[in-house]
Coordinates of C-alpha atoms in Angstrom, one line a residue:
Chain A
M1423 CA 56.4 164.6 57.2
L1424 CA 59.2 165.7 55.0
V1425 CA 62.9 165.4 55.9
R1426 CA 64.2 168.0 53.6
G1427 CA 66.8 167.4 51.1
T1428 CA 69.7 168.6 53.2
V1429 CA 71.9 166.0 51.8
S1430 CA 71.9 168.2 48.7
V1431 CA 74.2 170.9 50.4
I1432 CA 77.2 168.7 50.2
L1433 CA 79.8 170.0 47.9
T1434 CA 81.9 171.6 50.4
K1435 CA 85.5 171.4 51.3
R1436 CA 87.1 171.2 54.8
Q1437 CA 90.6 170.8 55.7
R1438 CA 90.0 167.4 57.0
L1439 CA 86.5 166.4 56.0
C1440 CA 85.4 166.5 52.5
Y1441 CA 82.2 164.9 51.2
V1442 CA 81.4 165.0 47.7
V1443 CA 78.1 163.8 46.8
C1444 CA 75.4 164.6 44.2
C1445 CA 74.3 168.1 44.4
A1446 CA 72.8 169.1 41.1
W1447 CA 69.3 168.2 42.1
P1448 CA 67.9 168.0 45.7
P1449 CA 68.0 164.3 46.6
V1450 CA 65.0 164.7 48.7
L1451 CA 64.0 161.8 51.0
H1452 CA 60.4 161.7 52.2
R1453 CA 59.3 160.0 55.3
S1454 CA 55.8 158.8 55.0
A1455 CA 53.2 160.4 57.2
Q1456 CA 52.7 157.0 59.1
G1457 CA 56.4 157.2 59.8
G1458 CA 56.9 154.0 57.9
A1459 CA 59.0 153.5 54.8
I1460 CA 60.9 156.3 53.1
A1461 CA 60.2 156.9 49.5
R1462 CA 62.4 158.5 47.0
P1463 CA 61.2 160.7 44.2
E1464 CA 62.2 159.9 40.6
P1465 CA 65.5 161.6 39.7
P1466 CA 65.5 164.1 36.9
P1467 CA 67.1 163.1 33.8
N1468 CA 70.9 163.6 33.3
R1469 CA 71.5 164.1 37.0
P1470 CA 75.1 164.6 37.3
I1471 CA 77.4 163.1 40.0
A1472 CA 79.4 166.1 41.3
T1473 CA 82.9 165.8 42.3
C1474 CA 85.0 168.4 44.1
S1475 CA 87.9 169.3 41.9
T1476 CA 89.1 172.2 43.8
C1477 CA 90.1 170.5 47.1
T1478 CA 92.1 167.5 48.0
P1479 CA 89.3 165.2 48.7
F1480 CA 89.7 162.5 51.0
L1481 CA 87.7 161.0 53.8
A1482 CA 88.8 160.6 57.4
T1483 CA 86.3 159.1 59.7
S1484 CA 88.2 159.7 62.9
T1485 CA 91.5 160.7 64.2
P1486 CA 92.4 162.1 60.9
S1487 CA 95.9 162.6 61.8
A1488 CA 96.7 159.0 61.8
P1489 CA 99.5 158.6 59.3
T1490 CA 98.0 155.6 57.6
R1491 CA 94.8 157.5 56.6
S1492 CA 96.6 159.8 54.1
R1493 CA 97.7 156.7 52.1
R1494 CA 94.2 156.2 50.8
R1495 CA 93.3 159.7 50.0
R1496 CA 90.6 159.3 47.4
N1497 CA 87.9 161.3 45.8
A1498 CA 85.1 160.4 48.3
G1499 CA 82.5 160.9 45.6
A1500 CA 84.3 158.7 43.0
T1501 CA 82.4 155.8 41.6
Y1502 CA 84.0 152.8 39.9
P1503 CA 82.3 150.5 37.4
A1504 CA 82.4 146.7 38.1
P1505 CA 85.4 145.0 36.5
E1506 CA 84.8 141.6 34.9
R1507 CA 85.6 138.7 37.3
A1508 CA 88.5 136.7 36.0
A1509 CA 88.3 133.1 35.0
P1510 CA 89.6 130.7 36.4
F1511 CA 88.9 132.2 39.8
T1512 CA 88.5 130.7 43.3
A1513 CA 85.7 131.9 45.5
V1514 CA 85.3 130.6 49.0
A1515 CA 82.4 131.2 51.4
T1516 CA 81.2 130.0 54.8
D1517 CA 78.2 130.6 56.9
G1518 CA 77.1 129.6 60.5
S1519 CA 73.9 128.6 62.2
Q1520 CA 73.3 127.6 65.8
I1521 CA 70.9 126.2 68.3
Y1522 CA 70.9 128.6 71.2
P1523 CA 70.8 127.4 74.8
D1524 CA 67.2 127.0 75.6
R1525 CA 66.2 127.8 79.2
H1526 CA 63.3 125.3 78.9
V1527 CA 65.8 122.4 78.4
E1528 CA 68.2 121.0 80.9
P1529 CA 71.0 120.3 80.9
T1530 CA 72.1 123.4 78.9
C1531 CA 73.2 122.6 75.4
Y1532 CA 73.9 124.4 72.2
L1533 CA 75.1 123.6 68.7
I1534 CA 77.1 125.5 66.1
N1535 CA 77.0 124.3 62.5
T1536 CA 79.5 125.9 60.0
S1537 CA 79.3 125.5 56.2
R1538 CA 82.2 125.5 53.7
V1539 CA 81.8 126.2 50.2
A1540 CA 84.7 126.7 47.5
F1541 CA 84.0 127.2 43.8
Q1542 CA 86.7 127.0 41.2
Y1543 CA 84.9 129.3 38.7
G1544 CA 85.9 128.7 35.0
T1545 CA 87.1 125.0 35.6
L1546 CA 85.4 121.7 35.8
E1547 CA 86.9 121.1 39.2
T1548 CA 84.6 119.6 41.9
P1549 CA 83.2 122.2 44.2
V1550 CA 83.5 121.9 48.0
L1551 CA 80.0 121.8 49.4
E1552 CA 79.8 120.7 53.0
A1553 CA 78.9 121.4 56.7
T1554 CA 81.5 120.5 59.2
P1555 CA 80.2 118.8 62.4
P1556 CA 80.1 120.9 65.5
H1557 CA 83.6 121.6 66.6
F1558 CA 84.7 123.4 69.7
G1559 CA 88.2 124.1 69.2
H1560 CA 88.3 127.0 71.7
H1561 CA 91.2 127.8 73.9
A1562 CA 91.6 125.7 77.0
K1563 CA 91.1 128.7 79.1
L1564 CA 87.8 129.5 77.5
A1565 CA 86.8 125.7 77.6
E1566 CA 87.4 125.8 81.4
R1567 CA 85.5 129.0 81.8
L1568 CA 82.4 127.6 79.7
D1569 CA 82.6 124.3 81.6
A1570 CA 82.6 126.1 84.8
E1571 CA 79.7 128.3 83.9
L1572 CA 77.8 126.2 81.2
G1573 CA 74.6 127.1 82.8
R1574 CA 75.4 130.7 82.0
V1575 CA 76.2 130.4 78.5
T1576 CA 74.3 133.2 76.8
N1577 CA 73.2 133.7 73.2
E1578 CA 75.9 136.3 72.8
I1579 CA 78.7 133.9 73.7
V1580 CA 77.2 131.3 71.2
S1581 CA 76.9 134.0 68.6
A1582 CA 80.6 135.1 69.1
Q1583 CA 81.7 131.5 69.0
R1584 CA 79.8 130.9 65.7
D1585 CA 81.3 134.1 64.2
E1586 CA 84.8 132.8 65.1
Q1587 CA 84.0 129.3 63.7
E1588 CA 82.7 130.9 60.4
L1589 CA 85.9 132.9 60.0
K1590 CA 88.2 130.0 61.0
A1591 CA 86.4 127.8 58.5
L1592 CA 86.8 130.5 55.8
L1593 CA 90.5 130.6 56.5
E1594 CA 91.0 126.9 56.4
T1595 CA 88.8 126.5 53.2
S1596 CA 90.7 129.3 51.6
R1597 CA 94.0 127.7 52.3
E1598 CA 92.8 124.3 50.9
A1599 CA 91.0 125.9 47.8
H1600 CA 94.0 128.2 46.9
R1601 CA 95.7 127.5 43.7
D1602 CA 98.9 128.9 42.4
D1603 CA 98.4 131.8 40.0
R1604 CA 94.6 131.7 40.5
P1605 CA 92.9 134.7 42.1
L1606 CA 91.0 134.1 45.2
V1607 CA 88.5 136.0 47.5
A1608 CA 87.1 134.7 50.6
L1609 CA 83.6 136.1 51.2
A1610 CA 82.1 136.2 54.6
D1611 CA 78.4 136.8 55.4
G1612 CA 77.7 140.0 57.5
T1613 CA 80.1 142.5 59.1
L1614 CA 83.8 141.8 60.1
I1615 CA 83.4 144.4 62.8
R1616 CA 82.7 142.4 65.9
W1617 CA 81.0 145.1 67.8
M1618 CA 78.4 142.7 69.2
I1619 CA 81.1 141.0 71.3
R1620 CA 80.9 143.8 73.7
G1621 CA 77.9 143.1 76.1
M1622 CA 78.8 139.6 77.4
D1623 CA 79.4 141.0 80.9
D1624 CA 82.6 139.3 81.0
R1625 CA 85.5 141.7 80.1
D1626 CA 88.1 138.9 80.0
L1627 CA 86.1 136.7 77.8
E1628 CA 85.3 139.6 75.4
E1629 CA 89.1 140.4 75.3
E1630 CA 90.0 136.9 74.6
M1631 CA 87.3 136.4 71.9
I1632 CA 88.3 139.6 70.2
G1633 CA 91.9 138.7 70.4
R1634 CA 91.3 135.4 68.7
Y1635 CA 89.2 137.0 65.9
A1636 CA 91.9 139.5 65.4
A1637 CA 94.5 136.7 65.1
L1638 CA 92.3 135.0 62.3
L1639 CA 92.3 138.3 60.4
E1640 CA 96.0 138.5 60.7
D1641 CA 96.4 135.0 59.3
F1642 CA 94.4 136.1 56.2
R1643 CA 96.8 138.9 55.7
R1644 CA 99.9 137.0 56.4
E1645 CA 99.0 134.2 53.9
E1646 CA 97.7 136.8 51.3
L1647 CA 94.2 135.4 51.2
P1648 CA 92.0 138.4 50.3
L1649 CA 88.9 138.6 52.6
A1650 CA 85.7 140.4 52.1
S1651 CA 82.4 140.4 53.7
Y1652 CA 79.0 141.2 52.2
V1653 CA 76.2 143.1 54.1
S1654 CA 72.8 143.0 52.5
M1655 CA 70.5 146.0 53.2
P1656 CA 73.0 147.5 55.5
G1657 CA 71.7 149.7 58.3
N1658 CA 74.8 151.7 58.8
A1659 CA 74.7 155.5 59.0
E1660 CA 78.5 156.2 59.5
L1661 CA 78.7 158.5 56.6
I1662 CA 75.4 160.2 57.6
N1663 CA 76.8 160.9 61.0
L1664 CA 79.9 162.3 59.3
L1665 CA 77.7 164.7 57.4
G1666 CA 76.2 165.7 60.7
V1667 CA 79.7 166.5 62.0
H1668 CA 80.3 168.4 58.9
L1669 CA 77.1 170.4 59.2
R1670 CA 77.9 171.3 62.8
M1671 CA 81.1 172.7 61.4
D1672 CA 79.3 174.6 58.9
E1673 CA 76.8 175.8 61.4
A1674 CA 79.8 177.4 63.4
G1675 CA 80.6 179.2 60.1
G1676 CA 77.2 180.7 59.9
A1677 CA 75.4 178.1 57.7
P1678 CA 71.8 177.4 58.6
D1679 CA 71.0 174.5 61.0
Q1680 CA 70.4 171.5 58.8
E1681 CA 71.7 168.7 61.0
G1682 CA 68.3 167.6 62.3
A1683 CA 67.3 166.9 58.8
L1684 CA 69.6 163.9 58.6
A1685 CA 68.3 162.1 61.6
G1686 CA 67.1 158.6 60.6
L1687 CA 68.9 158.5 57.3
L1688 CA 71.0 155.6 56.2
D1689 CA 74.1 155.5 54.2
R1690 CA 72.5 153.1 51.6
W1691 CA 69.9 155.8 50.7
L1692 CA 72.7 158.3 50.0
F1693 CA 74.5 155.9 47.6
A1694 CA 71.1 154.8 45.9
E1695 CA 71.4 158.3 44.5
T1696 CA 74.9 158.2 43.3
L1697 CA 75.7 154.7 42.2
A1698 CA 74.5 153.2 38.8
P1699 CA 73.9 149.5 38.7
G1700 CA 77.1 147.7 39.0
E1701 CA 79.1 150.7 40.4
R1702 CA 81.0 150.9 43.8
S1703 CA 81.7 153.9 45.9
A1704 CA 85.0 155.1 47.2
T1705 CA 86.3 153.2 50.1
F1706 CA 86.0 154.4 53.6
T1707 CA 87.5 153.4 56.9
S1708 CA 85.3 152.4 59.8
A1709 CA 85.9 154.0 63.1
S1710 CA 84.2 151.5 65.1
R1711 CA 86.1 151.3 68.5
I1712 CA 86.1 147.5 68.8
Q1713 CA 88.6 147.5 66.0
T1714 CA 91.4 149.0 68.3
R1715 CA 92.1 145.3 69.0
Y1716 CA 92.7 144.7 65.2
A1717 CA 96.1 145.2 63.7
E1718 CA 96.4 148.5 62.0
E1719 CA 96.6 146.6 58.5
D1720 CA 93.4 144.6 59.4
R1721 CA 91.2 147.6 60.4
I1722 CA 87.9 147.3 58.5
C1723 CA 87.3 149.5 55.4
Y1724 CA 84.1 149.4 53.4
F1725 CA 82.5 150.5 50.1
Y1726 CA 78.9 150.5 48.9
A1727 CA 78.0 148.8 45.7
H1728 CA 74.9 148.9 43.6
V1729 CA 74.7 145.2 43.0
P1730 CA 72.6 143.8 40.0
A1731 CA 69.5 141.7 40.8
G1732 CA 70.0 139.4 37.8
P1733 CA 71.9 139.1 34.5
D1734 CA 69.4 141.5 32.7
S1735 CA 69.2 143.9 35.5
S1736 CA 70.5 146.8 33.3
A1737 CA 67.0 146.7 31.8
H1738 CA 65.6 147.6 35.2
P1739 CA 68.0 149.9 36.9
D1740 CA 65.9 150.0 40.0
D1741 CA 66.6 146.4 40.6
G1742 CA 69.3 145.3 42.9
E1743 CA 70.2 146.9 46.2
I1744 CA 73.0 149.0 47.7
A1745 CA 75.0 146.6 49.5
R1746 CA 77.9 147.2 51.9
V1747 CA 81.2 145.4 51.4
E1748 CA 83.8 145.3 54.0
V1749 CA 87.5 144.5 53.5
P1750 CA 90.6 144.6 55.8
R1751 CA 92.7 147.7 55.2
W1752 CA 95.5 145.7 53.4
V1753 CA 92.9 144.7 50.8
A1754 CA 91.5 148.2 50.6
D1755 CA 95.1 149.6 50.0
S1756 CA 95.4 147.6 46.7
P1757 CA 93.3 148.8 43.9
D1758 CA 93.6 145.3 42.2
L1759 CA 92.3 143.4 45.2
L1760 CA 89.4 146.0 45.4
D1761 CA 88.6 145.4 41.9
R1762 CA 88.8 141.7 42.4
V1763 CA 86.3 141.8 45.4
H1764 CA 84.0 144.2 43.4
G1765 CA 84.1 142.0 40.3
L1766 CA 83.3 138.8 42.3
V1767 CA 80.4 140.5 44.4
T1768 CA 78.8 142.0 41.2
S1769 CA 79.0 138.5 39.3
E1770 CA 77.8 136.6 42.3
C1771 CA 74.7 139.0 42.7
A1772 CA 73.9 138.7 39.0
K1773 CA 73.8 134.9 39.3
G1774 CA 72.1 134.9 42.7
E1775 CA 69.2 137.3 41.8
G1776 CA 70.6 140.2 43.9
Y1777 CA 72.4 138.3 46.6
P1778 CA 75.8 136.5 46.2
M1779 CA 75.0 133.0 44.9
I1780 CA 78.0 131.5 46.8
L1781 CA 76.7 133.0 50.2
S1782 CA 73.2 131.6 49.5
E1783 CA 74.8 128.2 49.0
A1784 CA 76.8 128.5 52.2
H1785 CA 73.5 129.4 54.1
E1786 CA 71.7 126.4 52.6
H1787 CA 74.5 124.1 53.9
A1788 CA 74.7 125.8 57.4
V1789 CA 71.1 126.2 58.2
I1790 CA 69.6 124.2 61.1
R1791 CA 65.9 123.6 60.4
A1792 CA 63.3 122.6 63.0
P1793 CA 63.4 118.8 62.5
E1794 CA 67.2 118.9 62.8
K1795 CA 66.9 120.9 66.0
E1796 CA 64.6 118.1 67.4
R1797 CA 67.1 115.4 66.1
F1798 CA 69.8 117.3 68.0
Y1799 CA 68.0 117.0 71.2
Q1800 CA 67.3 113.4 70.6
M1801 CA 71.0 112.8 70.1
I1802 CA 71.8 114.6 73.4
E1803 CA 69.2 112.5 75.1
R1804 CA 70.7 109.3 73.7
A1805 CA 74.2 110.5 74.8
L1806 CA 73.0 111.1 78.3
Q1807 CA 71.4 107.6 78.5
E1808 CA 74.5 105.9 77.3
Q1809 CA 76.6 107.4 79.8
G1810 CA 74.1 106.6 82.6
L1811 CA 73.3 110.3 83.3
P1812 CA 70.0 111.7 84.4
P1813 CA 67.6 112.2 81.3
M1814 CA 67.2 115.5 79.6
R1815 CA 64.5 117.6 81.2
R1816 CA 62.1 119.9 79.3
S1817 CA 59.8 122.4 80.9
R1818 CA 56.1 121.6 80.7
K1819 CA 55.8 124.6 78.3
A1820 CA 58.3 123.1 75.9
R1821 CA 56.6 119.8 76.1
S1822 CA 53.1 121.3 75.4
K1823 CA 54.5 123.0 72.3
R1824 CA 55.9 119.7 71.0
S1825 CA 52.6 117.8 71.1
P1826 CA 49.6 120.0 71.1
A1827 CA 46.3 118.2 71.6
V1828 CA 43.3 118.5 69.3
Chain B
M1322 CA 83.6 98.3 48.1
P1323 CA 85.1 101.0 45.8
D1324 CA 83.6 99.7 42.6
A1325 CA 80.0 99.9 43.9
T1326 CA 77.8 101.7 41.5
A1327 CA 75.0 102.7 44.0
E1328 CA 73.9 102.6 47.6
I1329 CA 70.4 101.6 48.7
I1330 CA 68.4 104.4 50.2
E1331 CA 65.1 102.7 50.5
A1332 CA 64.1 99.1 50.7
S1333 CA 61.2 96.8 50.8
T1334 CA 60.5 93.1 50.0
R1335 CA 59.8 93.6 46.4
A1336 CA 62.0 96.5 45.4
F1337 CA 64.7 98.8 46.5
V1338 CA 65.7 102.4 45.6
A1339 CA 69.4 103.1 45.2
E1340 CA 71.4 106.4 44.8
V1341 CA 74.2 106.3 42.2
H1342 CA 77.6 107.2 43.8
D1343 CA 79.2 110.5 42.5
G1344 CA 81.4 109.8 39.4
Q1345 CA 79.7 106.5 38.6
D1346 CA 77.4 105.7 35.7
A1347 CA 73.8 104.8 36.4
P1348 CA 73.0 101.1 35.3
A1349 CA 70.9 100.9 32.2
F1350 CA 67.1 100.5 32.2
G1351 CA 66.3 96.9 32.3
S1352 CA 69.7 95.7 33.5
W1353 CA 70.5 93.3 36.2
V1354 CA 72.1 94.7 39.5
E1355 CA 73.3 92.6 42.5
V1356 CA 73.4 93.5 46.2
E1357 CA 75.5 91.4 48.8
Q1358 CA 73.4 91.6 52.0
S1359 CA 75.8 92.6 54.7
D1360 CA 73.6 91.0 57.4
T1361 CA 72.5 87.5 55.7
G1362 CA 75.5 87.1 53.4
H1363 CA 72.8 86.5 50.6
T1364 CA 73.2 88.0 47.1
L1365 CA 70.1 89.7 45.8
Y1366 CA 69.4 90.3 42.2
G1367 CA 67.3 93.1 41.0
L1368 CA 66.1 94.6 37.6
V1369 CA 66.4 98.2 37.1
S1370 CA 62.8 99.3 36.3
H1371 CA 62.7 103.0 36.9
M1372 CA 65.2 105.9 37.2
E1373 CA 65.0 109.6 38.3
M1374 CA 67.3 112.6 38.4
S1375 CA 66.4 115.2 41.0
A1376 CA 67.7 117.7 43.6
R1377 CA 69.6 116.1 46.4
A1378 CA 68.3 118.5 49.1
P1379 CA 64.6 118.4 50.0
G1380 CA 62.8 121.6 49.2
R1381 CA 65.3 122.6 46.5
Q1382 CA 64.1 122.4 42.9
A1383 CA 66.0 122.4 39.7
Q1384 CA 65.3 125.4 37.4
A1385 CA 66.3 126.3 33.9
F1386 CA 69.3 128.5 33.5
G1387 CA 69.7 128.5 29.8
Q1388 CA 73.4 127.3 30.0
S1389 CA 75.0 124.2 28.8
Q1390 CA 76.2 121.5 31.3
E1391 CA 79.7 122.6 30.8
E1392 CA 78.8 126.3 31.5
L1393 CA 77.0 125.3 34.6
R1394 CA 79.9 123.3 35.9
K1395 CA 82.1 126.2 35.3
E1396 CA 79.9 129.2 36.6
R1397 CA 77.3 127.4 38.9
P1398 CA 79.2 124.3 40.1
Q1399 CA 76.8 123.6 42.9
V1400 CA 73.9 122.9 40.4
M1401 CA 75.2 119.8 39.0
A1402 CA 76.9 118.7 42.3
L1403 CA 73.4 119.0 44.0
L1404 CA 71.7 116.7 41.6
R1405 CA 71.5 112.9 42.1
T1406 CA 70.4 109.9 40.1
T1407 CA 68.4 107.3 41.9
F1408 CA 66.9 104.0 40.5
R1409 CA 64.4 101.5 41.5
A1410 CA 65.2 97.8 41.1
Q1411 CA 62.6 95.1 41.3
V1412 CA 63.9 92.1 43.3
L1413 CA 63.5 89.0 41.4
A1414 CA 66.2 86.5 42.5
Y1415 CA 68.7 85.6 45.1
R1416 CA 71.5 83.3 45.9
D1417 CA 72.4 81.8 49.3
G1418 CA 75.7 83.1 49.4
P1419 CA 78.2 85.6 47.9
A1420 CA 77.9 86.7 44.3
G1421 CA 79.4 84.4 41.6
D1422 CA 79.0 80.6 40.9
D1423 CA 80.5 79.5 44.2
G1424 CA 77.8 81.2 46.1
G1425 CA 75.2 78.4 46.0
A1426 CA 72.0 77.9 44.1
L1427 CA 70.4 80.9 42.3
R1428 CA 66.7 81.0 42.8
Q1429 CA 64.4 83.1 40.7
T1430 CA 62.1 84.2 43.6
L1431 CA 62.0 86.7 46.4
P1432 CA 64.7 86.4 49.2
P1433 CA 63.6 85.7 52.7
R1434 CA 64.9 89.1 53.9
L1435 CA 64.7 92.5 52.4
P1436 CA 67.9 94.3 51.4
S1437 CA 69.3 96.8 53.9
V1438 CA 69.5 100.5 53.5
H1439 CA 73.1 101.5 52.7
D1440 CA 74.0 98.1 51.3
F1441 CA 76.0 98.7 48.1
V1442 CA 74.8 97.9 44.6
R1443 CA 76.8 96.7 41.7
C1444 CA 76.0 96.0 38.0
C1445 CA 75.9 92.2 37.2
A1446 CA 78.6 90.8 35.0
P1447 CA 77.5 89.1 31.8
E1448 CA 78.0 85.5 33.3
T1449 CA 75.6 86.4 36.0
V1450 CA 73.0 87.7 33.4
R1451 CA 73.5 84.3 31.6
A1452 CA 72.9 82.5 34.8
L1453 CA 69.6 84.5 35.3
G1454 CA 68.3 82.6 32.3
A1455 CA 66.2 79.6 31.6
P1456 CA 63.6 78.7 32.9
Y1457 CA 63.0 82.4 33.1
D1458 CA 60.7 82.2 36.1
F1459 CA 61.4 85.8 36.8
L1460 CA 59.5 86.8 33.7
R1461 CA 56.3 85.4 35.3
T1462 CA 56.7 87.9 38.0
L1463 CA 57.5 90.8 35.7
V1464 CA 54.4 90.1 33.6
Q1465 CA 51.9 89.0 36.3
D1466 CA 53.0 91.6 39.0
P1467 CA 54.4 94.4 37.1
D1468 CA 55.6 97.7 38.7
P1469 CA 52.6 99.9 38.1
A1470 CA 54.8 102.9 37.3
V1471 CA 56.7 101.2 34.5
P1472 CA 55.3 100.1 30.9
T1473 CA 55.8 96.4 31.2
D1474 CA 56.4 95.6 27.7
D1475 CA 59.2 98.2 27.3
L1476 CA 60.8 96.7 30.4
L1477 CA 60.5 93.2 28.8
V1478 CA 62.2 94.6 25.6
A1479 CA 65.1 95.9 27.6
V1480 CA 65.5 92.7 29.5
L1481 CA 65.5 90.6 26.3
C1482 CA 68.2 93.0 24.8
Q1483 CA 70.3 92.3 28.0
V1484 CA 69.9 88.5 27.5
R1485 CA 70.9 88.9 23.9
D1486 CA 74.1 90.9 24.7
A1487 CA 75.0 88.7 27.5
H1488 CA 75.1 85.6 25.4
G1489 CA 76.9 87.3 22.5
E1490 CA 76.5 86.4 18.8
A1491 CA 78.1 83.1 19.1
A1492 CA 75.0 81.7 21.0
G1493 CA 72.7 82.4 18.1
D1494 CA 69.2 83.1 18.7
E1495 CA 68.6 80.2 21.0
P1496 CA 68.5 82.2 24.4
L1497 CA 66.1 84.7 22.8
V1498 CA 63.8 81.9 21.5
E1499 CA 63.6 80.3 24.9
A1500 CA 62.7 83.6 26.6
G1501 CA 60.3 84.2 23.8
R1502 CA 58.6 80.8 24.4
T1503 CA 58.2 81.6 28.1
L1504 CA 56.6 85.0 27.3
S1505 CA 54.3 83.4 24.8
R1506 CA 52.9 81.1 27.5
L1507 CA 52.6 84.0 29.8
F1508 CA 50.7 86.1 27.1
D1509 CA 48.1 83.3 26.6
D1510 CA 49.3 83.0 23.0
D1511 CA 48.8 86.8 22.4
H1512 CA 51.1 86.7 19.3
E1513 CA 50.6 90.3 18.5
R1514 CA 51.9 91.4 21.8
L1515 CA 54.9 89.1 21.6
Q1516 CA 55.8 90.1 18.1
S1517 CA 55.6 93.8 19.1
I1518 CA 58.2 93.0 21.8
L1519 CA 60.4 90.9 19.5
R1520 CA 60.4 93.6 16.8
R1521 CA 61.8 96.0 19.2
V1522 CA 64.6 93.6 20.4
E1523 CA 65.9 93.1 16.9

């Protein structure tokens, strides 16, 4: 089944919504007959990237009348080459890993492990490479609630705590690694939009955790520590959805119904057609509702970048992926900071075979492997024993998995 | 013990493996190192017989990047930080007390207890190397029960060089001649083998 090349219609202007994407050839997206992967045809030579010069192009993802939006009016179809990363340069990254509560183990216990990495590129200074021991510095109110309901700690709560610990560790490590007159970028793994916090079935707890996350974002801004996050193979379709809105408006004006053809498409496929290796897209603002708790200056913006898969990826333009890079608005508002983030991400991916090297390193130090998980349970068992508490109980199922007979 | 060179990470009666601390130089092949046993108070003496450099984390393997060590430190700082140097030392002597002349008799034989993992390792001072001299009983252990992973004669060359350096020029050839006599007896008058070793010491 073919999802037709309706994306090609887009060189249109609207008073509030203007999308400028490639149009000189139909960027047809095929869906395979089996409903599996979507393949792209080879682009024709010399495909132009169209820009709209007749309108005042800017992108507004929602509530376009908000005054701050107009400050970032940009050509939505613009592309920007990757700038060189400066040297010396401070790059900081953290990552988190966890052992979720296991319903086959009593008492309920879980673990969060956070790594900290700081590189002073271009210098011979010793890098920071460490994983901090589990630390639950949560608010007393939350601690009380968790203690009272430890048996009900869900994976969502643990994940939300891990995200908070990661960002907190990133802030602390950035403070320590920051040097006067040396540019810095703090790079997080995954999205900065904490939409997954919703769904804990506890409104107060959700609000408290979002509030604390927003406070950390605020600290980055107040201390002028540029923050960015990297999303590999992003599944977002925000811009595609916008195109849908646009097409509906077109339909009202008599254009043919093409909206259905956008179903199932992702933003990154769109940018795979427009971004040359190394380039980034214009910067857009996310309209995610969870961000209403973020300060206006910390609302999350994003751009897509065609990151290189290695130092010689120019020889293989199909190598490398379209990644999504998120930054708070105060970073997005500064062309210099955007360039700094873009330069770092590109250089990191070139060194990390398509994925930021520093994030791989942060992952390596955070990850909890199976033997470590087993050791964690042994430590809990020992702690229970030392305090004269009843021993840890594991379900028959969990035990049978540990020592299968032959 | 801030001046410790390394820390034991594996131990047995005959030998121990130690990891060199960050910022410290690894001891030379064939040199003497000492360990003050935290549990017995004994001092153990080992001869560095094998060294290795590898990735610190299991499952991670070093790869070629085509960059100099300085470039790596500047652009891939984790690479050098994640490497570690380890060495294996054959335990050949011990003293019933702390290091130094006041620590009791120095016996050129295996200690009653094995060293402990996490004990610190230091390089021996020249006076200790001199004390580990005649009658050179440890050479018998080296020749008759060699570490199978190490070419024995090359280790003996390194040991004799250490002996010569510890005594200095003022002592003349006498210390080397005495060690050579011991080796000659151990080699059953295999003069060719002894000469090959002595040639490489000069």
